Short mmCIF file of C-alpha atoms and ligand atoms in Angstrom, two decimals:
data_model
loop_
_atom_site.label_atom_id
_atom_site.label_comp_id
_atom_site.label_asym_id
_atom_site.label_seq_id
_atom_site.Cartn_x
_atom_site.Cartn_y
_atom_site.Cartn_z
CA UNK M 1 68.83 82.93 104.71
CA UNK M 2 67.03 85.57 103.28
CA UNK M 3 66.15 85.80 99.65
CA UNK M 4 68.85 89.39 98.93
CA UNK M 5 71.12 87.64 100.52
CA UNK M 6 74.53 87.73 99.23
CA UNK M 7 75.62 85.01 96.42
CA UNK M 8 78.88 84.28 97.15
CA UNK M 9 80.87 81.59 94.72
CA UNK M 10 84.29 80.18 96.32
CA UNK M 11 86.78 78.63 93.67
CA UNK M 12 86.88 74.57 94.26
CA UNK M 13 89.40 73.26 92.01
CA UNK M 14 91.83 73.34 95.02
CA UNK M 15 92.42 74.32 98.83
CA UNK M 16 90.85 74.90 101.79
CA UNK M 17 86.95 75.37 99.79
CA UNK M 18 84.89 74.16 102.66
CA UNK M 19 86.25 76.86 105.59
CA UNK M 20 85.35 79.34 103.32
CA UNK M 21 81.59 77.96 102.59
CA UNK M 22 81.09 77.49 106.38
CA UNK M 23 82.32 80.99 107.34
CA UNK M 24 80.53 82.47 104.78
CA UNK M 25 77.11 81.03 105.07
CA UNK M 26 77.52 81.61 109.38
CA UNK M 27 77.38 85.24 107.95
CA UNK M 28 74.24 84.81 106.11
CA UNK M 29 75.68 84.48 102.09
CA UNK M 30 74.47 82.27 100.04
CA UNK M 31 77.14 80.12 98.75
CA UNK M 32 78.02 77.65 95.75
CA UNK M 33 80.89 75.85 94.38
CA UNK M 34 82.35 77.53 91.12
CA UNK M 35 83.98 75.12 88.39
CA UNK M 36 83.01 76.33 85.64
CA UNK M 37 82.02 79.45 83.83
CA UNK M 38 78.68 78.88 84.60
CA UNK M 39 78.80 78.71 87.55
CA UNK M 40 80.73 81.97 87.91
CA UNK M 41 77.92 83.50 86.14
CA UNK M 42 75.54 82.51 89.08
CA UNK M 43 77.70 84.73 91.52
CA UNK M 44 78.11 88.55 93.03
CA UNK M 45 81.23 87.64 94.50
CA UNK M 46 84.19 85.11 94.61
CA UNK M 47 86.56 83.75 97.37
CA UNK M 48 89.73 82.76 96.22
CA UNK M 49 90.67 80.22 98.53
CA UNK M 50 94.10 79.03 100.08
CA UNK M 51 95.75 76.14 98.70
CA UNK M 52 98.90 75.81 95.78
CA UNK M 53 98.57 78.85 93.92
CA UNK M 54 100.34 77.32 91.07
CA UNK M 55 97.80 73.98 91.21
CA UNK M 56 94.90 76.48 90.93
CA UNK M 57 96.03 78.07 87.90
CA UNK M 58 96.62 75.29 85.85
CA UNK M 59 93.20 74.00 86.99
CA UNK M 60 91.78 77.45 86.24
CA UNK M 61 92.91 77.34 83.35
CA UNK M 62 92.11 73.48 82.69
CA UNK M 63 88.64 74.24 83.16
CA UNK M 64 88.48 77.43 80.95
CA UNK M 65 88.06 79.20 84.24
CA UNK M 66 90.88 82.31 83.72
CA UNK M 67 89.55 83.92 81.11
CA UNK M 68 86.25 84.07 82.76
CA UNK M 69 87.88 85.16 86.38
CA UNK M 70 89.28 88.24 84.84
CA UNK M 71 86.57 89.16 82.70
CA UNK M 72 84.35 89.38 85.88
CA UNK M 73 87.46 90.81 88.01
CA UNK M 74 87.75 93.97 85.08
CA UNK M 75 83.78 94.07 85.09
CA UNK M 76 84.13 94.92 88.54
CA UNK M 77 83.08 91.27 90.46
CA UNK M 78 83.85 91.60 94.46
CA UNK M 79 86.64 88.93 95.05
CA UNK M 80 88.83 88.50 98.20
CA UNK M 81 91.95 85.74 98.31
CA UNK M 82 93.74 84.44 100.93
CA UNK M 83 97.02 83.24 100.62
CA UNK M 84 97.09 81.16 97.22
CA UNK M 85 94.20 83.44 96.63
CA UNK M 86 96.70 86.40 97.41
CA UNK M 87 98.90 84.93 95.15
CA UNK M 88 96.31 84.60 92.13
CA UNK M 89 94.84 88.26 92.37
CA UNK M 90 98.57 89.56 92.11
CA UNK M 91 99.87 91.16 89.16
CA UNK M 92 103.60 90.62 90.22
CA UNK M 93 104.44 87.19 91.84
CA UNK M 94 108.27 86.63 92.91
CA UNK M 95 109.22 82.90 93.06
CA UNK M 96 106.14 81.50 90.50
CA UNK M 97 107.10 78.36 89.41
CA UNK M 98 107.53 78.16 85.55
CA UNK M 99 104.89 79.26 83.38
CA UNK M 100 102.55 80.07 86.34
CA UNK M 101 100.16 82.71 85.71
CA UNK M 102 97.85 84.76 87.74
CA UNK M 103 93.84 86.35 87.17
CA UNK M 104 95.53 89.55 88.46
CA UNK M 105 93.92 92.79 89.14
CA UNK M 106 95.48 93.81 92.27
CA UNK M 107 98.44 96.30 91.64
CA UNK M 108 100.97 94.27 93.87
CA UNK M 109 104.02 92.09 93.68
CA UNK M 110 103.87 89.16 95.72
CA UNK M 111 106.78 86.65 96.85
CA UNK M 112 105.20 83.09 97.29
CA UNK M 113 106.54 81.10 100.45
CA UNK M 114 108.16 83.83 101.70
CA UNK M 115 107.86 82.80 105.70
CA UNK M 116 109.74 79.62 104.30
CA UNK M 117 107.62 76.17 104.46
CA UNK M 118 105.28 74.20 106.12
CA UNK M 119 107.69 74.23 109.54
CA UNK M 120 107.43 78.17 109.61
CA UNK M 121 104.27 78.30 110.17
CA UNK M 122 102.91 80.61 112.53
CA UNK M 123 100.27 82.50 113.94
CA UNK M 124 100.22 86.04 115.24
CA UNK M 125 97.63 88.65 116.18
CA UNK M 126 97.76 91.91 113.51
CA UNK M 127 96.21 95.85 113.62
CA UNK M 128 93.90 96.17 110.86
CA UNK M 129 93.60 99.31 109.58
CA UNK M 130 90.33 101.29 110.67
CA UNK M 131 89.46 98.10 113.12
CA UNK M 132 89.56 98.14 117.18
CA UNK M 133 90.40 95.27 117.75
CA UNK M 134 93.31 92.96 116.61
CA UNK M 135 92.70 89.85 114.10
CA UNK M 136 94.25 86.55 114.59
CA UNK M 137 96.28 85.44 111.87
CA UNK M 138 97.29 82.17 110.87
CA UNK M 139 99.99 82.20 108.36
CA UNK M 140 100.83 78.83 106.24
CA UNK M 141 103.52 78.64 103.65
CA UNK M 142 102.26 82.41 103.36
CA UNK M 143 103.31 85.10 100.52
CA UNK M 144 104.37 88.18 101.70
CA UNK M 145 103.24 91.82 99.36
CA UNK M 146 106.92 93.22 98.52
CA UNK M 147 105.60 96.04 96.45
CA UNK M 148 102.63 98.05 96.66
CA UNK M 149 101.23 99.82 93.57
CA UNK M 150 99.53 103.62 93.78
CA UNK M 151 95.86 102.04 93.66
CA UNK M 152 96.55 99.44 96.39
CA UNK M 153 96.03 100.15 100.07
CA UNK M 154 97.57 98.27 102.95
CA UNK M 155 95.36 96.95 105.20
CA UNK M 156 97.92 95.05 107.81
CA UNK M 157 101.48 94.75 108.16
CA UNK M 158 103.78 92.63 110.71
CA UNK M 159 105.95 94.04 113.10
CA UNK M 160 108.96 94.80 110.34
CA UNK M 161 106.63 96.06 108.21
CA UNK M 162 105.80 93.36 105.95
CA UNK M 163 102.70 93.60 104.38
CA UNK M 164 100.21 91.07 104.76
CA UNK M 165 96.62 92.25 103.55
CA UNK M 166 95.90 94.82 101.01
CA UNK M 167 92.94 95.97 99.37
CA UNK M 168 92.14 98.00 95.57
CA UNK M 169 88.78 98.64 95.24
CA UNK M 170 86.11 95.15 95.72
CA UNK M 171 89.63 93.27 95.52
CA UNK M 172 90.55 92.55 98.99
CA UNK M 173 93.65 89.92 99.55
CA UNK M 174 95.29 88.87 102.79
CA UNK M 175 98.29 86.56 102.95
CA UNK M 176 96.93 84.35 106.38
CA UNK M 177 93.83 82.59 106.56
CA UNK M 178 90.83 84.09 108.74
CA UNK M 179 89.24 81.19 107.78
CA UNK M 180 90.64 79.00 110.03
CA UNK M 181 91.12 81.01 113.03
CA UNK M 182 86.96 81.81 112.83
CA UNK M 183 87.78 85.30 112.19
CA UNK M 184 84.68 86.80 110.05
CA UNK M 185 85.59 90.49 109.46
CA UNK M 186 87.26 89.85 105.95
CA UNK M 187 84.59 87.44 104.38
CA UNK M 188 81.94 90.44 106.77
CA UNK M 189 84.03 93.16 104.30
CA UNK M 190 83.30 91.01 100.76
CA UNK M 191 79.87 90.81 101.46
CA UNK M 192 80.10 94.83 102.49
CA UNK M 193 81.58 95.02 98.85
CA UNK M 194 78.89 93.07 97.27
CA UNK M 195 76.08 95.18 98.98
CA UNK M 196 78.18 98.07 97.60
CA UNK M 197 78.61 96.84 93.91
CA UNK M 198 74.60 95.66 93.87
CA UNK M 199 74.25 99.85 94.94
CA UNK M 200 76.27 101.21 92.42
CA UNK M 201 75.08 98.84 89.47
CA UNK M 202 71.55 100.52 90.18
N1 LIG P 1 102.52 78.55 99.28
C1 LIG P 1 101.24 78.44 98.65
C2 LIG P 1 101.28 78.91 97.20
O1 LIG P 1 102.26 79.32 96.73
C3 LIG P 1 100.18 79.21 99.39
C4 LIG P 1 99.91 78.58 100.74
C5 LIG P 1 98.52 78.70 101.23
O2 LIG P 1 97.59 79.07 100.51
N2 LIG P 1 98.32 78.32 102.48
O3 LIG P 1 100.29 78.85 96.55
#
């Protein structure tokens, strides 16, 4: 690991932490657990992990985490979600449960569980914008993006047209989990975006 190499933070209060800490320090990041606002502060960039969307909020917000979150997500802080991490960067979320609440900061409406549950799980291979070759997706009691704001690109969309992985700015969001299918391209494009933000805060 070398010593300008990326410090990436993923959120532990719930989910699937640990596939996100081994993909990301296979790719060379330096990684910690982020609880609390200090440990936030240690951090270029954030992975919002999969997991209960609604359980991480109430966490987040538990451990005086939200208000930090979007403090560093306004000030610019490289974060990418996956699927309850989707869910969390949305503005919009369809089918919340009551009183859930997002960090926001990506202009999109999401509906949660939209694929149905656990039993419609499935796994598919998607075009990524801009990339040769094809990523395989694995999709878990996954939120679809039904609405798209102006400063929100769509990265990939399934066959009908559904959109599964959008990106505004250093927010980048995908509805399946790269993490478990060992594909490194997403966490590869967070670090890109951290390189990027260390560039521009010259
Ligand atoms: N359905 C979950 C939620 O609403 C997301 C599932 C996942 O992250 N695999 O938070």
């Amino acid at each position: 690991m070398s010593a300008d190499a990326p410090r990436i933070g993923v959120l532990a209060l719930q989910g699937d932490v640990h596939e996100h800490v081994r993909m990301l320090t296979g790719l060379g990041a330096t990684t910690s657990l982020v609880r609390r606002p200090a440990d936030l502060a240690q951090v270029e960039g954030l992975v919002l992990p999969g997991g209960e969307s609604s359980v991480i909020d109430k966490l987040a917000r538990a451990f005086g985490m939200q208000r930090p979150i979007r403090d560093a997500i306004a000030a610019g802080m490289p974060v990418y979600g996956t699927c309850a991490g989707l869910i969390l960067l949305a503005d919009r979320v369809d089918g919340a449960i009551a009183g859930q609440e997002t960090f926001g900061g990506l202009d999109v409406t999401v509906r949660r569980n939209a694929f149905g549950g656990q039993s419609e799980s499935f796994e598919t291979s998607l075009a990524v914008a801009g990339w040769d070759v094809p990523v395989h997706a694995a999709f878990i009691r996954a939120p679809l993006v039904t609405g798209l704001g102006p400063g929100a690109t769509a990265l990939a969309t399934l066959p009908d047209g559904g959109v599964v992985a959008v990106e505004q700015g250093r927010l980048l969001a995908t509805a399946f989990h790269p993490e478990v299918s060992g594909e490194h391209r997403f966490h590869e494009r967070l670090l890109a975006h951290v390189r990027e933000a260390r560039v521009s805060a010259r």
